[in-house]
CSV table of C-alpha atoms in Angstrom, one decimal:
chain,number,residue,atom,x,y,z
A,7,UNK,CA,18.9,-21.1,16.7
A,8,UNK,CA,15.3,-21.0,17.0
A,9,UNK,CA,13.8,-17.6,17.2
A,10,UNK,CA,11.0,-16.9,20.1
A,11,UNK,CA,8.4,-15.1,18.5
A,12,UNK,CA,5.3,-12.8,20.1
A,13,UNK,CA,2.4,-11.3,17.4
A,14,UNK,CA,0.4,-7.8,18.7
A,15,UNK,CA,-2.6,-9.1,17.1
A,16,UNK,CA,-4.3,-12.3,16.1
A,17,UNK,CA,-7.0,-11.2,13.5
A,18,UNK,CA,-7.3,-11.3,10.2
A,19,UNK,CA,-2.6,-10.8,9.8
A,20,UNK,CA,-2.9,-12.4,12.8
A,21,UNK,CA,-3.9,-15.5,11.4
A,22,UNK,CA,-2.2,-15.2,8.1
A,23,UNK,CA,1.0,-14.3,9.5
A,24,UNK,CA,0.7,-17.7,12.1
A,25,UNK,CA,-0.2,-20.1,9.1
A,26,UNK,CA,2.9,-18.9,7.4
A,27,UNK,CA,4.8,-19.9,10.4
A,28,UNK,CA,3.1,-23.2,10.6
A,29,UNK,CA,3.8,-24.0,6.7
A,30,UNK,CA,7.8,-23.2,6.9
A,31,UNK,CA,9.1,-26.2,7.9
A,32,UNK,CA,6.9,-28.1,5.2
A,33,UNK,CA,8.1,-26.3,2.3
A,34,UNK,CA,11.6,-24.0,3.5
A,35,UNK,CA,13.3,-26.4,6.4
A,36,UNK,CA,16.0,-24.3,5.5
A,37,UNK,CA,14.7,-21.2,7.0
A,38,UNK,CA,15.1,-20.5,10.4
A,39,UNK,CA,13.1,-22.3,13.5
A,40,UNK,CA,10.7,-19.8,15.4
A,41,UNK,CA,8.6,-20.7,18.6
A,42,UNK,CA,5.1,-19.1,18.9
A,43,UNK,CA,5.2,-17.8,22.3
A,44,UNK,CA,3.0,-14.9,23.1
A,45,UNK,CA,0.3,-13.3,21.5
A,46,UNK,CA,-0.5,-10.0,22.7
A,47,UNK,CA,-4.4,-8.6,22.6
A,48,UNK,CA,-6.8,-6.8,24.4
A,49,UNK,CA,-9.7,-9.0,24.9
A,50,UNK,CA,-8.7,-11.8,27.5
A,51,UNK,CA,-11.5,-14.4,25.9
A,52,UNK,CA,-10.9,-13.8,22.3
A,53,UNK,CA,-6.7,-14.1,22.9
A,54,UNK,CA,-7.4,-17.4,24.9
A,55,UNK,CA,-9.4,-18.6,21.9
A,56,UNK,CA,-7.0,-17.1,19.3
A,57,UNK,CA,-3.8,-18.5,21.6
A,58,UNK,CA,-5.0,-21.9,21.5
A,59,UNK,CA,-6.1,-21.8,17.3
A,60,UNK,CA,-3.3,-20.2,16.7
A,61,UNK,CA,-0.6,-22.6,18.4
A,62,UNK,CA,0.6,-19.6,20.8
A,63,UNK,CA,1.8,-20.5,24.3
A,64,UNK,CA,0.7,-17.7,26.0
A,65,UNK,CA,-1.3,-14.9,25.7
A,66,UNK,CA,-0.8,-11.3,27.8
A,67,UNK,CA,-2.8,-7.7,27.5
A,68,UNK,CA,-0.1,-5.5,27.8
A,69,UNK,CA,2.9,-5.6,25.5
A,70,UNK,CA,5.5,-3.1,26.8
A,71,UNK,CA,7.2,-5.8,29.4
A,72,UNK,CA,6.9,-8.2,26.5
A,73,UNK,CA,9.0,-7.2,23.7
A,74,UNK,CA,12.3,-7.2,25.1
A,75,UNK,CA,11.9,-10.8,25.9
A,76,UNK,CA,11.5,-11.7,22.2
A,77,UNK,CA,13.9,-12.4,19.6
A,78,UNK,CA,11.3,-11.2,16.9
A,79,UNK,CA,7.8,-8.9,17.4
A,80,UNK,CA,5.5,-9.0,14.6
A,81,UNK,CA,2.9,-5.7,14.7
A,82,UNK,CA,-0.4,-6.8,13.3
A,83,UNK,CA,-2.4,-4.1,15.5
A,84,UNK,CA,-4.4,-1.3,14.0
A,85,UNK,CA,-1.7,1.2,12.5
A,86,UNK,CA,-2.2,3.5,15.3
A,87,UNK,CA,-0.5,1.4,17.4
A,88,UNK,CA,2.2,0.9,15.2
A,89,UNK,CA,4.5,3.3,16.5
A,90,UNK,CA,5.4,2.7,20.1
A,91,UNK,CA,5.3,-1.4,20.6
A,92,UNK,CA,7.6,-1.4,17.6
A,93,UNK,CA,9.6,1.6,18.6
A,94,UNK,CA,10.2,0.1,22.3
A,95,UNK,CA,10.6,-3.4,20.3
A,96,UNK,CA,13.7,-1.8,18.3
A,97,UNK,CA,15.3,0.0,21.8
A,98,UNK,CA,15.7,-3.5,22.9
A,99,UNK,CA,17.1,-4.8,19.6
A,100,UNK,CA,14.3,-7.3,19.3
A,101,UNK,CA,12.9,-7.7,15.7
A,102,UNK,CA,10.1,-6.6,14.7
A,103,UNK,CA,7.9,-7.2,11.2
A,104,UNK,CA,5.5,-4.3,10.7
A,105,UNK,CA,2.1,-4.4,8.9
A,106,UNK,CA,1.9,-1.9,6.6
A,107,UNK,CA,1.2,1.3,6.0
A,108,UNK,CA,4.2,1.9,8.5
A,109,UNK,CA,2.0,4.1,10.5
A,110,UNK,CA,-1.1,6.2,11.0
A,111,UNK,CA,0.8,9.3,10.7
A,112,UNK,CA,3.5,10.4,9.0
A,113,UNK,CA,5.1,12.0,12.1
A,114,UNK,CA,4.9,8.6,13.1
A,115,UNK,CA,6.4,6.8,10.9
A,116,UNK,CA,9.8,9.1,11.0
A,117,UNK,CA,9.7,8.1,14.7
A,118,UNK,CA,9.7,4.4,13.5
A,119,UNK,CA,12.3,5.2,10.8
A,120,UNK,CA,14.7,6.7,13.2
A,121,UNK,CA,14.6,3.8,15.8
A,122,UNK,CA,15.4,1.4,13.6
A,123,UNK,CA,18.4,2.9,12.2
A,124,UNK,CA,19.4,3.5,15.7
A,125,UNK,CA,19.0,-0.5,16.2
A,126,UNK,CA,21.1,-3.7,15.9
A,127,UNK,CA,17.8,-5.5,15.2
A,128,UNK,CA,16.4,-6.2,11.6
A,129,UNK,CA,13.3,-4.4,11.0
A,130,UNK,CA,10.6,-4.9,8.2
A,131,UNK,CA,7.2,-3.7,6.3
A,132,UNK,CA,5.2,-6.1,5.4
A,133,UNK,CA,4.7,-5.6,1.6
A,134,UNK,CA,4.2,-9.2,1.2
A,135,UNK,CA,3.1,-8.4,-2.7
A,136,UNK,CA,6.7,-8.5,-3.4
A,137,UNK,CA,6.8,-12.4,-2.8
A,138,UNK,CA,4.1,-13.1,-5.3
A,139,UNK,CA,6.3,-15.1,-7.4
A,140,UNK,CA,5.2,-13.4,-10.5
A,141,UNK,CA,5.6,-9.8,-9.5
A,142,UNK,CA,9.4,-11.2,-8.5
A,143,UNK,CA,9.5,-12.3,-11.8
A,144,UNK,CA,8.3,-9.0,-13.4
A,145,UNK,CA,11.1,-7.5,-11.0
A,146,UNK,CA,14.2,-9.6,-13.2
A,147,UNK,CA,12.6,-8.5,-16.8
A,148,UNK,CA,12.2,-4.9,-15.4
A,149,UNK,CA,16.3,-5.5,-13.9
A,150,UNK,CA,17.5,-6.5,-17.1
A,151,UNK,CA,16.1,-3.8,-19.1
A,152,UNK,CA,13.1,-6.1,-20.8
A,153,UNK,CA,11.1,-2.8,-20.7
A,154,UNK,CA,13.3,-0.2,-21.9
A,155,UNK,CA,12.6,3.4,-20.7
A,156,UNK,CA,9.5,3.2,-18.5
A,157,UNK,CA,7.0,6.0,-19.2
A,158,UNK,CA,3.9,4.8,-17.9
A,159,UNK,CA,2.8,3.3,-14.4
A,160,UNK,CA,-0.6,2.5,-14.0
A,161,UNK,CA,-2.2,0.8,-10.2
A,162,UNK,CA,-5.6,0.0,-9.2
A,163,UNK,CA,-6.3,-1.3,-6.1
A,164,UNK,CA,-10.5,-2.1,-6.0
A,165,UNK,CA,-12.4,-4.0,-3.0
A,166,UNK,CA,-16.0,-3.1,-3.2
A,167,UNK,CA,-16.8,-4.6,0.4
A,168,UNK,CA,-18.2,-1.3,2.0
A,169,UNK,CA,-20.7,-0.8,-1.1
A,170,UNK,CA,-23.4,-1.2,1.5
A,171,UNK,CA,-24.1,1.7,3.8
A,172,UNK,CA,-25.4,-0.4,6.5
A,173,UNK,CA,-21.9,-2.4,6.7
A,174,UNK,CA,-20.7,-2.0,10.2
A,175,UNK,CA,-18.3,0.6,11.4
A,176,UNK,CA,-14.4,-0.7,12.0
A,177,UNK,CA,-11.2,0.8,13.1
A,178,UNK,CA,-10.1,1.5,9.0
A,179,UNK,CA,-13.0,3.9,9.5
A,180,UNK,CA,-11.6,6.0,12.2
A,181,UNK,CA,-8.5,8.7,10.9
A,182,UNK,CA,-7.6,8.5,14.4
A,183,UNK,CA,-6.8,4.6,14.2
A,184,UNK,CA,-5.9,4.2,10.7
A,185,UNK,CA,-4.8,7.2,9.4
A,186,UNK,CA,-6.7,7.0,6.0
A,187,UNK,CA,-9.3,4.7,4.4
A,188,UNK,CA,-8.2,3.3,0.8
A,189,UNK,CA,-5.4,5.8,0.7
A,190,UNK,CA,-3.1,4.1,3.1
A,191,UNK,CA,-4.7,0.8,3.1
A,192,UNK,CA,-4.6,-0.3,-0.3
A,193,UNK,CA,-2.5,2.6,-2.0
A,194,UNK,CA,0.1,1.6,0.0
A,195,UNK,CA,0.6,-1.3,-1.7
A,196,UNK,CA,0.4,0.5,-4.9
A,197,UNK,CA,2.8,2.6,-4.4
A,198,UNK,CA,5.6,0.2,-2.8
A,199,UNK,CA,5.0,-2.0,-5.6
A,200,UNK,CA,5.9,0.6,-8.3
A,201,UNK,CA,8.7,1.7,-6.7
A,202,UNK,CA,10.5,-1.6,-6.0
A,203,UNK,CA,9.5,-2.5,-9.5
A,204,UNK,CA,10.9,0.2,-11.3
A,205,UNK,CA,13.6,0.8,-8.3
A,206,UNK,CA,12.7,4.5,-8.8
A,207,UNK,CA,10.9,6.6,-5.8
A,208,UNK,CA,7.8,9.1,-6.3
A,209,UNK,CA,9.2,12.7,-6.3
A,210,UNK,CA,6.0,14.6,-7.1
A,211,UNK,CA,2.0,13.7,-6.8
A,212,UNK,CA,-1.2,15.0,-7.0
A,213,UNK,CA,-4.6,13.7,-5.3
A,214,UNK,CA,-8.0,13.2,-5.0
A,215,UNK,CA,-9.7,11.5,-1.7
A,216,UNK,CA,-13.6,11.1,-1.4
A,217,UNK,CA,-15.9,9.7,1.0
A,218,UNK,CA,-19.0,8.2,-0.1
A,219,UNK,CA,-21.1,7.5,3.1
A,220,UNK,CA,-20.3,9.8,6.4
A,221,UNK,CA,-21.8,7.1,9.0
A,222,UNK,CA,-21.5,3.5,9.7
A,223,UNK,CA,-23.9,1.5,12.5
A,224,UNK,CA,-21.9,0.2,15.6
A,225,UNK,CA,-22.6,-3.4,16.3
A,226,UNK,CA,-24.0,-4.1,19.6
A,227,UNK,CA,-23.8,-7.1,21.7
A,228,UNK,CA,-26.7,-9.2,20.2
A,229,UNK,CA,-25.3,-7.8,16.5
A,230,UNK,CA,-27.9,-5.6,16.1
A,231,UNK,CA,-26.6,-1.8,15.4
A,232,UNK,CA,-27.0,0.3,18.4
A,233,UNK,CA,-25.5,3.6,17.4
A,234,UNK,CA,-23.6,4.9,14.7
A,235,UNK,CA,-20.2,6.3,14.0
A,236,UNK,CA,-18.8,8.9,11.4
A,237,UNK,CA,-16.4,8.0,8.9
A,238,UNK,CA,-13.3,10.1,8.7
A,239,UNK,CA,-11.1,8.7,6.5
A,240,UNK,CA,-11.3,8.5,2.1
A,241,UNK,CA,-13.5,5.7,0.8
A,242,UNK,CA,-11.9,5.7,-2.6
A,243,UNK,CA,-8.5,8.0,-3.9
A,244,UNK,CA,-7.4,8.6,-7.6
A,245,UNK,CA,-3.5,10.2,-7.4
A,246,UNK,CA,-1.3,11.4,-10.0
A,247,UNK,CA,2.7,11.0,-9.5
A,248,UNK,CA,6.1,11.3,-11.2
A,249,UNK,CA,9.2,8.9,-10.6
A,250,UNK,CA,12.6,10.7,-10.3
A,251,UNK,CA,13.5,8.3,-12.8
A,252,UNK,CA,11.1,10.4,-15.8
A,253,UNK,CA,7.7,7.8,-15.8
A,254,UNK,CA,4.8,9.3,-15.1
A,255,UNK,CA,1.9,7.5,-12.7
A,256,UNK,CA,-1.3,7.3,-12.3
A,257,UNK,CA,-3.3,5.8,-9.2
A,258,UNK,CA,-6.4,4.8,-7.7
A,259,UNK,CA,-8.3,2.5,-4.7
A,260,UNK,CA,-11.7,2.5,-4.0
A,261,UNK,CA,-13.6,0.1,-1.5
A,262,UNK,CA,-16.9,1.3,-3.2
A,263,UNK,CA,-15.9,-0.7,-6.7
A,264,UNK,CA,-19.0,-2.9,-7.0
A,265,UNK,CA,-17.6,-6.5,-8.4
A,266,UNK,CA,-14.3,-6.1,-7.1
A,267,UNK,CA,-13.1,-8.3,-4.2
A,268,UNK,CA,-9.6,-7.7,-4.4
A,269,UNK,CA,-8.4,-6.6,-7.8
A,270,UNK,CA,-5.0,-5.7,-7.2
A,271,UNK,CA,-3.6,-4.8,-10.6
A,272,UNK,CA,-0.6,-3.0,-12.3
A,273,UNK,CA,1.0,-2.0,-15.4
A,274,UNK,CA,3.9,-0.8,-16.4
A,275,UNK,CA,4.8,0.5,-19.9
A,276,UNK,CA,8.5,1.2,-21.4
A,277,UNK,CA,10.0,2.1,-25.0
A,278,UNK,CA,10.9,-1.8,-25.4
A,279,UNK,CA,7.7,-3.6,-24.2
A,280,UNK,CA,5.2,-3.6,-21.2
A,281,UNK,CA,3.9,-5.9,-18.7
A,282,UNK,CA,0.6,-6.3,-16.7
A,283,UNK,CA,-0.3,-8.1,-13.3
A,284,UNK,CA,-3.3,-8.7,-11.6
A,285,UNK,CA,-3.6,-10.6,-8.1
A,286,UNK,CA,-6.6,-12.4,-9.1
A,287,UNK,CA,-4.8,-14.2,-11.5
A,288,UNK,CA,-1.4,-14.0,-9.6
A,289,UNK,CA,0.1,-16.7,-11.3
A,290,UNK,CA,0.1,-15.4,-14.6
A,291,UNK,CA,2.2,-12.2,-15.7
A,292,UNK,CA,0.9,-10.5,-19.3
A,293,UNK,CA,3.9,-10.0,-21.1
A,294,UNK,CA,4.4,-7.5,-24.5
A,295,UNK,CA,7.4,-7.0,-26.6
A,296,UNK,CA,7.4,-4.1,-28.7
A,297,UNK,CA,7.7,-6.6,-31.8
A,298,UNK,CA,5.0,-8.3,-30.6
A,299,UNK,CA,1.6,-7.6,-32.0
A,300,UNK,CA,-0.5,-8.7,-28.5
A,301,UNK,CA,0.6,-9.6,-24.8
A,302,UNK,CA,1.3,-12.8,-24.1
A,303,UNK,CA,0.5,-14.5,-20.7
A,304,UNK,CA,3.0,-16.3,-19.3
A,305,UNK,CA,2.5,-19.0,-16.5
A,306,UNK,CA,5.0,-18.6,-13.5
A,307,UNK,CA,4.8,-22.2,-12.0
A,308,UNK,CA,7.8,-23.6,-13.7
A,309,UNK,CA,10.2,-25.1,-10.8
A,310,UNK,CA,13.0,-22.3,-12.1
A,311,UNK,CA,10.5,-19.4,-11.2
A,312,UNK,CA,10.9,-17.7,-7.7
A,313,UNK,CA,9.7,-19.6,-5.0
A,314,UNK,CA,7.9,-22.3,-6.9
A,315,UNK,CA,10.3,-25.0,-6.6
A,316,UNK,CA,9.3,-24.9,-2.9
A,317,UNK,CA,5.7,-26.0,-3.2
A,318,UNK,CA,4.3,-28.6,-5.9
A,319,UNK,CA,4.6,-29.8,-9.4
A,320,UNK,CA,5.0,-27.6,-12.4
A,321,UNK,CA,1.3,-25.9,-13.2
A,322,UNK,CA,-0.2,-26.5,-9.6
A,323,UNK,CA,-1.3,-22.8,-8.8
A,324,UNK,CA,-0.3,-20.7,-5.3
A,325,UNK,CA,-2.5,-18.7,-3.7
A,326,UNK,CA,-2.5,-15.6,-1.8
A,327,UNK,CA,-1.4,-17.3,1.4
A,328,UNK,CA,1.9,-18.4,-0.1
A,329,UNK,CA,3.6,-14.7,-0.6
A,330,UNK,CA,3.1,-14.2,3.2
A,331,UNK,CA,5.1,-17.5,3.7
A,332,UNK,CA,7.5,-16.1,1.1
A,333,UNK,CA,7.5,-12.8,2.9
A,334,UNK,CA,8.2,-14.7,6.4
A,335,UNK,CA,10.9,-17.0,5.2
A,336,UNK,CA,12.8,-13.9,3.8
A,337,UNK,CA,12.1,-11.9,6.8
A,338,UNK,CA,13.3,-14.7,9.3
A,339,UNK,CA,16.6,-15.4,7.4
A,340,UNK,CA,17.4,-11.8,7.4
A,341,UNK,CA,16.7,-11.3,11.5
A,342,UNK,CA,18.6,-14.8,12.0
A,343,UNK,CA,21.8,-13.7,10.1
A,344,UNK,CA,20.9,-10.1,11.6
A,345,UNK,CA,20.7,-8.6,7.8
A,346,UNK,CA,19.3,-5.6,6.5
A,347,UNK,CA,15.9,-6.4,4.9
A,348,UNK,CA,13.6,-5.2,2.3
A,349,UNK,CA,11.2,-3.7,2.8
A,350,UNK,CA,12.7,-1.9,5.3
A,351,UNK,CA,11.4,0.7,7.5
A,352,UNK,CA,13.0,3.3,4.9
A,353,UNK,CA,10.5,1.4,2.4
A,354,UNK,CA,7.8,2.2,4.6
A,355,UNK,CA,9.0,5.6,5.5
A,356,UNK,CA,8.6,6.4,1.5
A,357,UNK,CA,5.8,5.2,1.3
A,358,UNK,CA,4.4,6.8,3.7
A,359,UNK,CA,5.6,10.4,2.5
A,360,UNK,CA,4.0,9.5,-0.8
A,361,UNK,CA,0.6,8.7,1.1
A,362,UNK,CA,1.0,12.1,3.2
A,363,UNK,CA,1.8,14.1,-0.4
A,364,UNK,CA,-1.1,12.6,-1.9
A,365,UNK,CA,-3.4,13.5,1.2
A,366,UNK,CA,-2.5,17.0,1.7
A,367,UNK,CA,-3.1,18.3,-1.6
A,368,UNK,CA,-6.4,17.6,-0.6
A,369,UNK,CA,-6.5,18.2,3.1
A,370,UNK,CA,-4.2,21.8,2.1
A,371,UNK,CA,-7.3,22.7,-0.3
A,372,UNK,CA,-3.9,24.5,-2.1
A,373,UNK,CA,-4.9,26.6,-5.0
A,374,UNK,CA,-4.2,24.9,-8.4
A,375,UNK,CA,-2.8,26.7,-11.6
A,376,UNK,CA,-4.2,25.7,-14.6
A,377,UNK,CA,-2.9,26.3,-17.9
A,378,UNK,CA,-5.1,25.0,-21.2
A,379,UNK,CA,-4.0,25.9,-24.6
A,380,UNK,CA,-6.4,26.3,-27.7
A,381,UNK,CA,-7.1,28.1,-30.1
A,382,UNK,CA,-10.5,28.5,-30.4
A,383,UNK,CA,-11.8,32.0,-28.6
A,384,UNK,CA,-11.7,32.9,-25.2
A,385,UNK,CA,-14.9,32.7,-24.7
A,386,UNK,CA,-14.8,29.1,-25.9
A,387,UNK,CA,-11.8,28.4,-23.6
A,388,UNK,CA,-13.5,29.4,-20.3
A,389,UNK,CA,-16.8,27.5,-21.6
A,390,UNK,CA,-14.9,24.3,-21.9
A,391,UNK,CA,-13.5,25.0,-18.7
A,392,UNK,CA,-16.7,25.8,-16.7
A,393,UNK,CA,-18.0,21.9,-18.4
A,394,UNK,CA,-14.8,20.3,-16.9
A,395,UNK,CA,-15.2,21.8,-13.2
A,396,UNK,CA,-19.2,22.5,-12.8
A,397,UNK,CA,-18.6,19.5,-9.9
A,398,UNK,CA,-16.1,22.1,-8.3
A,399,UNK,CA,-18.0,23.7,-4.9
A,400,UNK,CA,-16.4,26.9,-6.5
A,401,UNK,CA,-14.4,27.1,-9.3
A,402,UNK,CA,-12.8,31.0,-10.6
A,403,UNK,CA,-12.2,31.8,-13.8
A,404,UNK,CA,-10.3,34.3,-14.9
A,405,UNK,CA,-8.6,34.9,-18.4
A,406,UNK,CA,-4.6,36.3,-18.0
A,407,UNK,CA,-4.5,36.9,-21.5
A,408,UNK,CA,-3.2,35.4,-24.8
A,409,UNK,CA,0.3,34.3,-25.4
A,410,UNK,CA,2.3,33.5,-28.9
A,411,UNK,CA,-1.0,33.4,-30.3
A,412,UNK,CA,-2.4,30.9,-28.0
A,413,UNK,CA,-4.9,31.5,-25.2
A,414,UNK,CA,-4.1,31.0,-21.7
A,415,UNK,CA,-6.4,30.3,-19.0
A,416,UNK,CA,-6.1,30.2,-15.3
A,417,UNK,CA,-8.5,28.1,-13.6
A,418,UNK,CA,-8.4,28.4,-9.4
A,419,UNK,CA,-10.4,25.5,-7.9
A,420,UNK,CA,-10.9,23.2,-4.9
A,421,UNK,CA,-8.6,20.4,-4.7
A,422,UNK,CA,-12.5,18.8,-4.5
A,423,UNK,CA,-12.7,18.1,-8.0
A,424,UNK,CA,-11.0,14.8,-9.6
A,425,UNK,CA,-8.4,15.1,-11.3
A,426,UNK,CA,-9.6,12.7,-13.9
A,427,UNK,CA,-12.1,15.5,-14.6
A,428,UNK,CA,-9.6,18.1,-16.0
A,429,UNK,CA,-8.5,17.5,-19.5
A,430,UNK,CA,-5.1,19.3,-21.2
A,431,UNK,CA,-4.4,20.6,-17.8
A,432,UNK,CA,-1.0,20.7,-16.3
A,433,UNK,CA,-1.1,20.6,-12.3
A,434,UNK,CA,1.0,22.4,-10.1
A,435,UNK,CA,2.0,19.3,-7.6
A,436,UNK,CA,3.9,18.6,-4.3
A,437,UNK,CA,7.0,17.0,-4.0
A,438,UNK,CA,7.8,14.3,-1.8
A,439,UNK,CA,9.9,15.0,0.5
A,440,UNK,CA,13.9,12.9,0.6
A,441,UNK,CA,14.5,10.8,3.6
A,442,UNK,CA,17.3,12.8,5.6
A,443,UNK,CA,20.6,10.9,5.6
């Protein structure tokens, strides 16, 4: 059966998505056949351009009469339209492959949730970092208990291409369109990667979001900036989290990390050993056993490692292209067979809660506890303190006494200040909510 398929979108996933199509039946003739039909846009000249480069049949402005006539929708539009395409997608039981984060909102995302449980169609998030073959390989050590207890998670997502203030204003700079900046754009990632790693979920988190420049310039027509536009969503996030499992986690993205393109990295540390990953080398996994006395790196381009009997010879490197043909070739099968995939729209759901946890202790400006020990003086307590949170706009302090011996200060700040910042101080978090059966 060949699958009809329409994309809401033809940039940057637009294209990567419609190469992955392309390269299917030249590596995976066993996956499923798809037709290119439609691709849905706004600007008439561009879609006839991106119609033609993209081998699409067709190209239309307006989805909503479109979706029920395809056997698969893949979302690629800004996440604020998300929500309704895929949602009247899933009413009709057509397919649909999401970009990620799920949505701009998290409201939003429930509404995405709930219509595709409703459905008899498959419905996806496209996490494509899971089809790096190398994270899938880190996935069967982790399985089989290579790692022992997990304590430690550690993710860093770092870009560094809006260093310049003058770089032009986009839709990832609007809350409206996106949601968040970093947070939901990068941390995403981060977090769906943990989780399906470990196959625990975040329970409890803590965060920091900052913005580093308030206004970008608006391209005109010539190029030239005509105007400019604020900036309402995070440039950079650091997040603390715990696992229902026990491990602990720390997290961070910035756009603003100078000499970073796209330094996707993540480490995971257990009683038995640890392992360490790092896109820009994304055929190599760092590998530690506890009797070890270094990390080794291991190579995953033997023919036996996920996916890389597909492609070339033992040692010829993929790329970043290939885990979105990975990511397609699962996805397809799954909607063919009409299978439950992951990542699902649960996945995304998750993730998603986990984004709005970290956002809101910020956006809540909630009143943190702090409780340091020592046992020098008070006086040297609330000194030490005032050093940790002079970058607060306010910070209170207020001594509630001494205890066993030991001194106990309270410390009530803005959720302003990093948490980096605050040193032998336990933080009062939010939990994530649980999805509702």
């Amino acid at each position: 059966m060949t699958l009809t398929v329409g994309f809401l979108g033809y940039r940057f996933m637009g294209t990567a998505h419609a190469n992955a199509l392309a390269r299917l039946p030249m590596f995976f003739p066993d996956a499923p056949e798809t037709h290119r039909d439609v691709l849905i846009g706004r600007d008439e000249a561009e879609l006839a351009e991106a119609a033609d480069r993209l081998g699409f049949d067709r190209y239309v402005t307006d989805w909503d009469p479109i979706v029920e006539e395809l056997d698969v929708c893949y979302n690629l539009a800004p996440n604020d339209l998300h929500p309704e395409p895929s949602i009247r997608a899933l009413e009709a039981d057509t397919h649909v492959l999401c970009e990620k984060p799920l949505a701009h909102t998290l409201d939003a995302a429930e509404r995405m949730a709930a219509a595709a449980r409703e459905s008899e169609a498959t419905a996806g998030v496209a996490f494509n970092y899971r089809f790096v073959p190398a994270i899938q390989y880190a996935k069967r050590l982790i399985d089989d208990g290579f790692l022992g207890d997990v304590h430690h998670v550690r993710a860093r997502y770092l870009q560094d291409w809006l260093v310049d203030p003058e770089a032009p204003w986009s839709w990832r700079n609007s809350a409206a369109v996106a949601g968040s900046g970093a947070l939901g754009d990068l941390g995403a990632h981060s977090i769906d990667l943990a989780q399906f790693l470990l196959g625990e979920r975040i329970d409890r988190v803590s965060g920091h979001l900052e913005t580093f420049v308030d206004e970008r310039p608006v391209d005109g027509e010539t190029g030239e900036a005509t105007d400019t536009r604020p900036v309402t969503v995070d440039d950079a996030y650091t997040a603390q989290a715990a696992f229902d499992g026990g491990a602990m986690g720390v997290f961070e993205a910035s756009r603003f990390a100078t000499g970073h393109r796209n330094a996707n990295r993540i480490e995971i540390n257990g009683s038995d050993g640890s392992i360490r990953f790092d896109l820009e080398r994304l055929n190599e996994l760092e590998v530690h056993d506890a009797d070890d006395r270094g990390f080794e790196t291991v190579l995953v381009t033997d023919p036996d490692d996920p996916y890389v009997a597909q492609w070339w010879p033992p040692g010829h490197v993929l790329g970043w292209e290939h885990a979105i043909v990975h990511e397609n070739c699962a996805f397809l099968r799954s909607a063919s067979a009409k299978e439950s995939y992951a990542p699902d729209f649960a996945d995304g759901l998750q993730v998603q809660r986990v984004l709005d946890g970290w956002e809101s202790t910020v956006s809540d400006r909630r009143q943190w506890q702090c409780h340091a020990t020592d046992t020098r003086s008070r006086r040297g307590v609330a000194s030490y303190l005032i050093v940790l949170c002079r970058s607060a706009r306010s910070a209170h302090l207020f001594d509630s006494g001494s205890r066993r011996g030991k001194h106990r200060v309270n410390c009530q700040f803005s959720a302003h200040i990093p948490l980096h910042t605050c040193w032998g101080v336990k933080f009062l978090s939010k939990s994530v909510p649980r999805e509702r059966e």
